[in-house]
Short mmCIF file of C-alpha atoms in Angstrom, two decimals:
data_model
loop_
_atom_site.label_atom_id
_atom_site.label_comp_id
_atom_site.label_asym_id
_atom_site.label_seq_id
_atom_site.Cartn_x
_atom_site.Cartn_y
_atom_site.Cartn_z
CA UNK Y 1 -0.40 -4.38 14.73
CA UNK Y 2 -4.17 -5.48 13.44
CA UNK Y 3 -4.72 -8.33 11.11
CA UNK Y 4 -7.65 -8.67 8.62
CA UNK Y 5 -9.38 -12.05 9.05
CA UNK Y 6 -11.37 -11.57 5.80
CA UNK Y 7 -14.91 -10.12 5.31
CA UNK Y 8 -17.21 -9.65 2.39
CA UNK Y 9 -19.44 -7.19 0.40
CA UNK Y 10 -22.75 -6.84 -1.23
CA UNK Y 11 -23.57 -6.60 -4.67
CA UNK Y 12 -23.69 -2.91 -5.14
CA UNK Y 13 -25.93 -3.04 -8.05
CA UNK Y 14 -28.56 -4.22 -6.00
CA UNK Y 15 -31.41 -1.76 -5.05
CA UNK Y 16 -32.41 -2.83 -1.66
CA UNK Y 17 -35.87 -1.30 -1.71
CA UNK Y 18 -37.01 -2.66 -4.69
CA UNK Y 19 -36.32 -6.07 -3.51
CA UNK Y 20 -38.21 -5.91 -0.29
CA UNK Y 21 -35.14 -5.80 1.54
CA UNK Y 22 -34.53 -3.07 4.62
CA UNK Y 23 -31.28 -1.45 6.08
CA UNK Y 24 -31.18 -4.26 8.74
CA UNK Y 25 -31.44 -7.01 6.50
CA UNK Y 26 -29.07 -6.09 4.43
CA UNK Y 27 -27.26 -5.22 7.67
CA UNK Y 28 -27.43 -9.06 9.21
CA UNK Y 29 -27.31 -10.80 5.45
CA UNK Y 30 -23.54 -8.68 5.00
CA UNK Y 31 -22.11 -9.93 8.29
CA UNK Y 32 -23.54 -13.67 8.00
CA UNK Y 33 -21.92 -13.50 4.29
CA UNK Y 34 -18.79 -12.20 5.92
CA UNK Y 35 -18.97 -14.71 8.82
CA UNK Y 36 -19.02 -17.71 6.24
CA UNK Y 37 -16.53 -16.37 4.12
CA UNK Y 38 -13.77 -15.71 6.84
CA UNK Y 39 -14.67 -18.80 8.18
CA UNK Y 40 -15.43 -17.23 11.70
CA UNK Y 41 -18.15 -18.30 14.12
CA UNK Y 42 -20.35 -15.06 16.15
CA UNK Y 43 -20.09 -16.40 19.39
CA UNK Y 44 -15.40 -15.66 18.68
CA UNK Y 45 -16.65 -11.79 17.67
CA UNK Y 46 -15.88 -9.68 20.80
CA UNK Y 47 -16.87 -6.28 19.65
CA UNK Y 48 -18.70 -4.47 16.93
CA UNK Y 49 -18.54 -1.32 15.09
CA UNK Y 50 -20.68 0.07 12.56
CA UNK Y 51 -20.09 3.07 9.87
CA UNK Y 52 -22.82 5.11 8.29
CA UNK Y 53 -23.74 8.42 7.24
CA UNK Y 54 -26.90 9.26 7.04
CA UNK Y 55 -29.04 6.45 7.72
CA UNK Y 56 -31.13 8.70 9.79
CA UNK Y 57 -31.90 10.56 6.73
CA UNK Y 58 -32.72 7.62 4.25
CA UNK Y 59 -34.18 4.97 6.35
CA UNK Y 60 -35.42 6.65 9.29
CA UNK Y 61 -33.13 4.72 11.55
CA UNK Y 62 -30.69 5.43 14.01
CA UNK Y 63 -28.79 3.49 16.50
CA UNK Y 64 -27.21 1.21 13.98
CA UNK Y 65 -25.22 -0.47 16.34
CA UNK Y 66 -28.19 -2.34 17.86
CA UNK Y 67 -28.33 -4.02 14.63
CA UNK Y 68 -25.82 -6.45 15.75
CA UNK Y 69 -28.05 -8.29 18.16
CA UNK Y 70 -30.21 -9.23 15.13
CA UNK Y 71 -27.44 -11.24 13.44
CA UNK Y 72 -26.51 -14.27 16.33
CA UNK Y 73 -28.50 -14.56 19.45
CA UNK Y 74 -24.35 -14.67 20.62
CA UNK Y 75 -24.30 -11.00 19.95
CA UNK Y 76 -27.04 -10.00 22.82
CA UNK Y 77 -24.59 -8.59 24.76
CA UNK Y 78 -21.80 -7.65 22.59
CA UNK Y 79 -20.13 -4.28 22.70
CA UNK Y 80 -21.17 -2.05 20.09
CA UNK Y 81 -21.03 1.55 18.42
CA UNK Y 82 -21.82 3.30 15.52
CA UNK Y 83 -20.07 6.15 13.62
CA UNK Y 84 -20.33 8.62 11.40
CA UNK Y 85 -18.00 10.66 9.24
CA UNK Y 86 -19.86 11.52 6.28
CA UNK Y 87 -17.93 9.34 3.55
CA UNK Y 88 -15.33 8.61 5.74
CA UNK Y 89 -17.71 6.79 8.32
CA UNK Y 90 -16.58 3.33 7.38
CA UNK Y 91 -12.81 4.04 7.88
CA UNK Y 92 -13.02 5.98 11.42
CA UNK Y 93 -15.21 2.72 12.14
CA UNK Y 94 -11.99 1.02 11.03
CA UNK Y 95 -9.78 3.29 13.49
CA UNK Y 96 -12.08 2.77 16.81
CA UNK Y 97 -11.86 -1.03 16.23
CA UNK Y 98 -7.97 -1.19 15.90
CA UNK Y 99 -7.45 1.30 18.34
CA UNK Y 100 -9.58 -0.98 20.77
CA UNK Y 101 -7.69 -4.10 19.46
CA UNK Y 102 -4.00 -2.30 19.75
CA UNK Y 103 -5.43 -1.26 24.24
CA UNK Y 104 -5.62 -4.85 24.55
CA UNK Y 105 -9.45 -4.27 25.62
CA UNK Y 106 -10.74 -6.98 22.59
CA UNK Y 107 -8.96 -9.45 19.85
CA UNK Y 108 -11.48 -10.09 17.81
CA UNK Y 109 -13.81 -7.29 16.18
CA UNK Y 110 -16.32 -6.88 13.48
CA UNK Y 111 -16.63 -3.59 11.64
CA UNK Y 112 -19.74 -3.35 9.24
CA UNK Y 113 -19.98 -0.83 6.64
CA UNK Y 114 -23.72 0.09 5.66
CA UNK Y 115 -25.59 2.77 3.37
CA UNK Y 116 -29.25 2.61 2.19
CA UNK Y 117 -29.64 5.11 -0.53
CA UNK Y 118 -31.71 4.48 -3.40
CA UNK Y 119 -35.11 4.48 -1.72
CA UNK Y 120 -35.54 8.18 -2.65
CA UNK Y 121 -35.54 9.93 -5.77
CA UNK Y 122 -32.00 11.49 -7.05
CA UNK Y 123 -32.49 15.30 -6.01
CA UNK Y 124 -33.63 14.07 -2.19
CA UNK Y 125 -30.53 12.09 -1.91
CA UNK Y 126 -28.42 14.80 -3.03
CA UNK Y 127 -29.98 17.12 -0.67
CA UNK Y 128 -29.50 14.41 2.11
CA UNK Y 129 -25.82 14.03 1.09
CA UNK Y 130 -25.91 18.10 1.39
CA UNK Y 131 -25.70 17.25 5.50
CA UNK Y 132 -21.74 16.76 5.16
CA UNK Y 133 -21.00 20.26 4.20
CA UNK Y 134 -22.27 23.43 6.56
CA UNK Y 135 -25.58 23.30 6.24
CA UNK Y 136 -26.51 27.27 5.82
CA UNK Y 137 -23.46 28.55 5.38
CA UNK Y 138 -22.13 27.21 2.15
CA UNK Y 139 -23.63 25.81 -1.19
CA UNK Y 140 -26.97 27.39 -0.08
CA UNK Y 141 -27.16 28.14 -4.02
CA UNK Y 142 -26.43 25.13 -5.57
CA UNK Y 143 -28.85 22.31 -6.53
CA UNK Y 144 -26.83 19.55 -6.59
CA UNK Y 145 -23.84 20.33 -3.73
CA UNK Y 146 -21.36 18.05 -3.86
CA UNK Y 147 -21.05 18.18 -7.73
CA UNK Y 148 -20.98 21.87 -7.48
CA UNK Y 149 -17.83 21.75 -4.68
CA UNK Y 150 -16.19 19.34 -6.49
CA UNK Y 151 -16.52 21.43 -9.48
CA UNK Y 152 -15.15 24.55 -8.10
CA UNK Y 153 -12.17 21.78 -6.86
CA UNK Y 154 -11.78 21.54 -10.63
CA UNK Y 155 -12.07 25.02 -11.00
CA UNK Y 156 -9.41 25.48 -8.67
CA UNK Y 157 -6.80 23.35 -10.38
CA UNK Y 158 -7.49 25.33 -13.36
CA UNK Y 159 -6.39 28.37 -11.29
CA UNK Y 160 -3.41 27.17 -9.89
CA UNK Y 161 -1.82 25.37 -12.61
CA UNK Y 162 -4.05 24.48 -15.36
CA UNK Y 163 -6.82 21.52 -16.00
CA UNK Y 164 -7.91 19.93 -19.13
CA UNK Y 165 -11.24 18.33 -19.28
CA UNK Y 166 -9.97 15.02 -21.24
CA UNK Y 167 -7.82 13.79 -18.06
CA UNK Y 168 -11.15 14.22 -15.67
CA UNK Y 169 -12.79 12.12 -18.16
CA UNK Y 170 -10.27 9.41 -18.73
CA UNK Y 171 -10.26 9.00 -15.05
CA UNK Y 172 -13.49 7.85 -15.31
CA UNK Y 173 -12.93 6.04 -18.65
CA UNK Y 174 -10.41 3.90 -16.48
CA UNK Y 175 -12.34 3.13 -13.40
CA UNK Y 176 -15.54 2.57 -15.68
CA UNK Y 177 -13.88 -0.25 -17.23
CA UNK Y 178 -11.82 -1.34 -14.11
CA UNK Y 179 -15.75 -2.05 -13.01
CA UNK Y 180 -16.09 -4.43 -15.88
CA UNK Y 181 -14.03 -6.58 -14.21
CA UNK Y 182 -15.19 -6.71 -10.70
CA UNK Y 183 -18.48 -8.80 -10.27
CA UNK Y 184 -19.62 -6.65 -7.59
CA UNK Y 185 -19.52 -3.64 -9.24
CA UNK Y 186 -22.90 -1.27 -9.67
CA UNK Y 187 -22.29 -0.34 -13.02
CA UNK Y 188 -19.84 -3.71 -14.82
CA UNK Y 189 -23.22 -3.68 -17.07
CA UNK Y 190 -23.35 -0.67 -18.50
CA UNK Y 191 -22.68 0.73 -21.73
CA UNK Y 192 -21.05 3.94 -23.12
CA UNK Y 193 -20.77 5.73 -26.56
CA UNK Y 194 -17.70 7.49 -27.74
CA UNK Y 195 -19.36 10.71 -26.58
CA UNK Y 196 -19.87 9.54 -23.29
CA UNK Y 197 -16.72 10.60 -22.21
CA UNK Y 198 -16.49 14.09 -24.13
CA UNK Y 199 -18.31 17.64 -23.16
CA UNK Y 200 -20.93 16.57 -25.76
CA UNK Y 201 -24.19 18.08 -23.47
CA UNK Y 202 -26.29 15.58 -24.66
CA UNK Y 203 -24.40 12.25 -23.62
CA UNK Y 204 -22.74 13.88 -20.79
CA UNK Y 205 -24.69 16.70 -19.47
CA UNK Y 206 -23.62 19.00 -16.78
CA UNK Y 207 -25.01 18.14 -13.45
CA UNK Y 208 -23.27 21.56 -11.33
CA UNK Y 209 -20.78 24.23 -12.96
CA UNK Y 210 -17.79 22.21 -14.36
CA UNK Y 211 -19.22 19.00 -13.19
CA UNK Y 212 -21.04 16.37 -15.89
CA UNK Y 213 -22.49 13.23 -15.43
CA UNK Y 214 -19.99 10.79 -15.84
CA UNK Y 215 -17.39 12.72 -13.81
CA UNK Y 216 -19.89 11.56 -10.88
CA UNK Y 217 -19.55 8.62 -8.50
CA UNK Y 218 -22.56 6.33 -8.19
CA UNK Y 219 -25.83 6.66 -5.43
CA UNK Y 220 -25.52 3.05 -4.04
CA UNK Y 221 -27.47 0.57 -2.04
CA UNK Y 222 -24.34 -1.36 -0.35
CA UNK Y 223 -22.57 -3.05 2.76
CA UNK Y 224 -19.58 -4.27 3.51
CA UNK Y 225 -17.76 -5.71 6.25
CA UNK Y 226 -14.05 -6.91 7.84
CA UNK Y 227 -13.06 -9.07 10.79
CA UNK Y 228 -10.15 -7.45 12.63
CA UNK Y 229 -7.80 -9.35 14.89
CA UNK Y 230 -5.12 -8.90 17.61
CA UNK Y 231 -1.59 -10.60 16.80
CA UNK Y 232 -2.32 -13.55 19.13
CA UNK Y 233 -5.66 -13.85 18.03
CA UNK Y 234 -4.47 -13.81 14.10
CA UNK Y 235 -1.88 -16.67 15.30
CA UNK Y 236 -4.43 -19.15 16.57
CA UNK Y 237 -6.76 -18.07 13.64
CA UNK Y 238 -3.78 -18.79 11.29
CA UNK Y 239 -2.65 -22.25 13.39
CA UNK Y 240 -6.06 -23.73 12.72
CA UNK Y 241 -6.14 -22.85 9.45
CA UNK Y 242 -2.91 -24.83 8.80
CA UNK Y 243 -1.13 -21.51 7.25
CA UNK Y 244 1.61 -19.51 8.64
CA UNK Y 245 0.71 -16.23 10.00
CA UNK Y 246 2.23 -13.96 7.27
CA UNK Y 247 0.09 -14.65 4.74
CA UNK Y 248 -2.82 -13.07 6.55
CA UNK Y 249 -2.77 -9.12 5.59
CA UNK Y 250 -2.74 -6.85 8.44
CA UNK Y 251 -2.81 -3.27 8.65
CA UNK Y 252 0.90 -1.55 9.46
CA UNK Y 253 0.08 2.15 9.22
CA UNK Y 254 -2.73 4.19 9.01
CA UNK Y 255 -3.08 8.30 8.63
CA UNK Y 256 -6.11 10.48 9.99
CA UNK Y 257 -6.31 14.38 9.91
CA UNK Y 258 -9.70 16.76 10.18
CA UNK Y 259 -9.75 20.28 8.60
CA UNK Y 260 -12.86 23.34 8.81
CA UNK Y 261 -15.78 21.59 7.37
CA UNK Y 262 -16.27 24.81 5.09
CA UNK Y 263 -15.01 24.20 1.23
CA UNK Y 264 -13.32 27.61 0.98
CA UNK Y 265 -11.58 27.81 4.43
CA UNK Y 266 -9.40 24.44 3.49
CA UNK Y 267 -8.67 26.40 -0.07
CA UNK Y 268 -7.71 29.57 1.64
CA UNK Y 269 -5.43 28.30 4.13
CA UNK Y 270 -3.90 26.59 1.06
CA UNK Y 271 -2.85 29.53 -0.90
CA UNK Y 272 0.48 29.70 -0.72
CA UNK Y 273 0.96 26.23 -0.36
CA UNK Y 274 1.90 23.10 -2.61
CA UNK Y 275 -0.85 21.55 -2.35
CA UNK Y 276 -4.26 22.24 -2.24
CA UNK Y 277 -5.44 20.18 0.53
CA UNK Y 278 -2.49 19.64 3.32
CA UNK Y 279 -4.35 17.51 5.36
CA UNK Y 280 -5.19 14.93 2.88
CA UNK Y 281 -1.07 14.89 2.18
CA UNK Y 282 -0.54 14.90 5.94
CA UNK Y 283 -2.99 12.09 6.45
CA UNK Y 284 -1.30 10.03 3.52
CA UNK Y 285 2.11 10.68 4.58
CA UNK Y 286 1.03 10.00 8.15
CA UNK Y 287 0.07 6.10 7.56
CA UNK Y 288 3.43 5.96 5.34
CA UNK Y 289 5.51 7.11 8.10
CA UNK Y 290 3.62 4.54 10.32
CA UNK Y 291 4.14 1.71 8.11
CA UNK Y 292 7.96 2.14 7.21
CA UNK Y 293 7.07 3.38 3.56
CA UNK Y 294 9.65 5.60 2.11
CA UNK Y 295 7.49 6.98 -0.45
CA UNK Y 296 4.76 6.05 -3.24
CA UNK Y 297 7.04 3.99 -5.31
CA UNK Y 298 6.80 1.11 -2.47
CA UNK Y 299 3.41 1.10 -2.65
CA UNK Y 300 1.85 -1.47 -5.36
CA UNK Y 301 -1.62 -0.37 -5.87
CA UNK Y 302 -4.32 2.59 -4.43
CA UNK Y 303 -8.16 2.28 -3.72
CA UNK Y 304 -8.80 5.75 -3.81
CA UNK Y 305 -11.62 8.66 -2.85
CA UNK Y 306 -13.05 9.24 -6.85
CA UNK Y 307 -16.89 10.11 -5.50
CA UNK Y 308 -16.12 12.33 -8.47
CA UNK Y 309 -12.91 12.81 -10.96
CA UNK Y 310 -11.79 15.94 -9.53
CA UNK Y 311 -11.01 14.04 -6.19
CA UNK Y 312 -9.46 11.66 -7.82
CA UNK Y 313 -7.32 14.45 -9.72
CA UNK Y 314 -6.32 15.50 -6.63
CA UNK Y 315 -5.35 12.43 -5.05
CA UNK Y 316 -2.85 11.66 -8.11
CA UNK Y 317 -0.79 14.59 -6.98
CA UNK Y 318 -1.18 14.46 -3.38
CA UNK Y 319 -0.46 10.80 -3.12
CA UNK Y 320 2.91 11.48 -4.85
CA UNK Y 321 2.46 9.42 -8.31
CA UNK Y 322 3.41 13.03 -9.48
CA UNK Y 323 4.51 16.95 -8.70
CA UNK Y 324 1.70 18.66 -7.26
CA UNK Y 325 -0.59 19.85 -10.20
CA UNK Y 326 0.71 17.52 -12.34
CA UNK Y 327 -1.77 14.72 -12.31
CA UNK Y 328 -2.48 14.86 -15.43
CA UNK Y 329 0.90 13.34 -16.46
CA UNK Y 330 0.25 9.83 -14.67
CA UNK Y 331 -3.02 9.78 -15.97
CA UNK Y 332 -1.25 10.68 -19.96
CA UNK Y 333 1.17 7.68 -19.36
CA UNK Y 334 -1.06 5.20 -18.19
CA UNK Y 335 0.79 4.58 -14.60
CA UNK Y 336 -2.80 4.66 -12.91
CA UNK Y 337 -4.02 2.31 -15.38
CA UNK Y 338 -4.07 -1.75 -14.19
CA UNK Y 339 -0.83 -2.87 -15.50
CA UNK Y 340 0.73 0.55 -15.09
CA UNK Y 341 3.15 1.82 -12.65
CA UNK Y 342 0.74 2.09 -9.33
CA UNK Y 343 -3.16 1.32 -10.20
CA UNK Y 344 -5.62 3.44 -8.79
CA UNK Y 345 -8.72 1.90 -7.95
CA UNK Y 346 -8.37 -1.36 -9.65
CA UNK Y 347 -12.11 -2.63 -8.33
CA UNK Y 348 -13.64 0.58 -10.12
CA UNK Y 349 -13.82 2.77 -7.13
CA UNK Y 350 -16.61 4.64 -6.62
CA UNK Y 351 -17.44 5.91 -9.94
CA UNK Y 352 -17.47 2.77 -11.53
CA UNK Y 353 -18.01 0.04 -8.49
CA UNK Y 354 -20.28 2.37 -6.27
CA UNK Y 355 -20.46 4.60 -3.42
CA UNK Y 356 -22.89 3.59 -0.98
CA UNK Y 357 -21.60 6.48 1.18
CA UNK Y 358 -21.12 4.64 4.90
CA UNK Y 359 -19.64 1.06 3.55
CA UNK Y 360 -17.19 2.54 1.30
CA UNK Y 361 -14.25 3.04 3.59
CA UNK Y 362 -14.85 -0.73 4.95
CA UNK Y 363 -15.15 -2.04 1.07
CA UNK Y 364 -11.55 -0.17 0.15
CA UNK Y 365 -9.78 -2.04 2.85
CA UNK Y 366 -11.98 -5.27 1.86
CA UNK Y 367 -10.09 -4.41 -1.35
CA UNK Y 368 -7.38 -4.33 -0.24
CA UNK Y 369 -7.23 -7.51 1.35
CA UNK Y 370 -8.01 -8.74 -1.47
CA UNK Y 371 -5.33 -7.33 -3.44
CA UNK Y 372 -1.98 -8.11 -1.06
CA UNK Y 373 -4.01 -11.89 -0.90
CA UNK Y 374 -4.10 -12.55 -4.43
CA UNK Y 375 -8.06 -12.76 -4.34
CA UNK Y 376 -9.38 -10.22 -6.14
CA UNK Y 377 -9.47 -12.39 -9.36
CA UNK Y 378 -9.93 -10.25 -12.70
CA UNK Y 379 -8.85 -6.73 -11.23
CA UNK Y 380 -6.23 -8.34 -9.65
CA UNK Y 381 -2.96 -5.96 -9.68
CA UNK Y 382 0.06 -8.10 -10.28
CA UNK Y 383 2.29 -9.11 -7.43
CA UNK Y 384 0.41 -6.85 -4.98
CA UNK Y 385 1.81 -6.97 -1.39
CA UNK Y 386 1.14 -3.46 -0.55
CA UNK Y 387 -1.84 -1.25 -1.19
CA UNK Y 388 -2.97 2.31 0.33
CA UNK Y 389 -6.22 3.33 0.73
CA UNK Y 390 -7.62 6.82 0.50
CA UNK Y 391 -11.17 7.79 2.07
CA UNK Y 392 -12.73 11.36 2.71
CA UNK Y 393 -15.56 12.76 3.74
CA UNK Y 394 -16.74 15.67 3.17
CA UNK Y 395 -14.65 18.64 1.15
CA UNK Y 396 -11.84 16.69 2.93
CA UNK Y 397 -13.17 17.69 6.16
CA UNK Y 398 -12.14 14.15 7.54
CA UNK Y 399 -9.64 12.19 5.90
CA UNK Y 400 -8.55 8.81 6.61
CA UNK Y 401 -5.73 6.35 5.11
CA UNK Y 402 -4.84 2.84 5.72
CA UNK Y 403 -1.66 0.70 4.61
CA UNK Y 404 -2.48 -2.77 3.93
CA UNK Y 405 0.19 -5.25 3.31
CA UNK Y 406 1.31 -9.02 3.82
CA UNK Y 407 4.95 -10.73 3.74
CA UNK Y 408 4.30 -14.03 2.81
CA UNK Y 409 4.46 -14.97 -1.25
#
């Protein structure tokens, strides 16, 4: 068992370039935040992992685990690592610190999530974010590629068992205005017209096939970051603290499955199957079984993959809320909505609170945390003591879920 000590995230409305600010600052100004806010001194940190995609790419920087020794002059020294899994970086940063934690090899770790990606212009980011699918052997057509995949995901809904427009659309209506709420959120200023959320071309224009604008998730400057702890370190932490040890949230399952990184192999193999992607089920199910979760109706709330709708579309059905292909009805009767039967991505997720590609597994279970704590103040989901996260990268190519709970009211 891991316990979450607390953490902290950037303002993902913040464009880091703009302000003067580099990947490393932003890098040591996340984990002193986080430091402060968990109330956590450097010099207890005994190792550090680090997610990001494609820093490489967008900063000209690798070895992002050497970042760390910039933070505390404690941390020259301290173990480190840094990896990558397309959107899914932060969370498989997530699973090398607890596996660490669970060998008995540390009790104390710090896991940073970290993307820089508003320092080039739109169609250069997209064609960096083109490095999570196979690079000259799919998409080699398309302009924009994920928009275009998740399009044809879309498209393939449409084959299998029909897809209205309106439900992709009042996904994003929903986590739009989720974003309102959450302080942190890229887009809580922003404004929309009626028509924003229609197939009018002019206030939502297509971007790739079936894909429009506001069907997309957000290119985001962000960081976020979590302090992970054994079960004897969480006791002591929770001793001086004067409270009792279950009202920290700790992780109790977790799921993680790989497919082909090609698009149309995963659809393929799918065919005859009830779902379209297996692994993403399998993954889900996995952390459920792990946790002692029945099924989706003891879970209280979902921060969920949405780097577009259609993913989100997806994750309705494989998560359970529904049959498989019918999303659309949990979207109809407002279950996904806050207030409804199991709220999907109450902080906006990444359409509406952003997507800075690396930190965005970290900032679900941040969310998380904040969720089973009773912290996460106006998108705060009733009575929360259980949430699920969902993060992929890729065309599912890596998937990766967490269960998040505490016991103590």
């Amino acid at each position: 068992m891991v316990y979450l000590l607390g953490g902290w995230q950037s303002d993902f409305a913040r464009n880091w370039s703009r302000e003067g600010i580099d990947i490393a600052d932003a890098f040591a100004d996340t984990v002193k935040h986080g430091l402060a806010a968990a109330a956590l001194d450097a010099g207890e940190i005994e190792t550090g992992h680090v997610g990001n995609f494609t820093a490489e790419l967008f900063a000209g920087q690798g070895l992002l685990g050497g970042f760390f020794g910039l933070v505390d002059p404690a941390w020259d020294g301290l173990p480190t690592a840094r990896h990558e899994a397309a959107c899914a970086s932060g969370s498989v940063a997530l699973l090398a610190a607890t596996a660490e934690i669970e060998a008995g090899r540390y009790d104390l770790a710090c896991v940073v999530g970290i993307e820089q990606m508003r320092n080039v212009p739109g169609r250069i980011a997209a064609q960096h974010l083109g490095a999570a699918a196979w690079n000259g052997h799919e998409y080699g057509d398309a302009e924009f590629v994920w928009p275009r995949v998740f399009s044809d995901l879309a498209a393939e809904y449409d084959r299998r068992h029909g897809l209205r427009y309106a439900h992709l659309m009042r996904i994003a209506e929903i986590n739009f205005g989720n974003a309102k709420r959450n302080p942190n959120a890229q887009t809580r200023g922003h404004l929309f017209s009626p028509a924003s959320f229609t197939e009018d071309d002019a206030a939502n224009p297509v971007v790739e096939g079936r894909t429009r604008k506001m069907d997309c998730g957000q290119v985001t400057d962000g960081a976020a970051v979590l302090f992970l702890a054994s079960p004897a370190r969480a006791a002591d932490y929770a001793r001086k603290r004067g409270v009792p040890l279950e009202s920290l949230a700790r992780i109790s399952g977790w799921g993680h499955r790989s497919a082909p990184i090609p698009y149309a192999a995963k659809v393929k193999a799918s065919a005859d199957g009830r779902y379209v992607f297996p692994q993403v089920r399998r993954a889900i199910l996995d952390a459920r079984a792990r946790a002692g979760v029945p099924d989706v109706a003891a879970i209280d709330a979902i921060e969920t993959h949405d780097c577009f709708t259609a993913p989100e579309y997806m994750a309705i059905d494989h998560l359970g809320l529904t049959e498989p292909g019918e999303s659309w009805r949990a979207i109809e009767d407002g279950s996904i909505e806050l207030g409804g039967r199991l709220p999907v991505n109450p902080s906006g997720g990444l359409i509406g609170l952003g997507h800075p590609v690396g930190a965005t597994g970290v900032r679900m279970l941040l969310d998380a945390v904040k969720q089973v704590t009773g912290s996460a103040g106006a998108y705060q989901v009733e009575g929360a003591r259980r949430v699920q996260t969902l993060n992929i990268g890729g065309s599912t190519t890596t998937t990766v879920s967490f269960i998040v709970e505490r016991d103590a009211a």
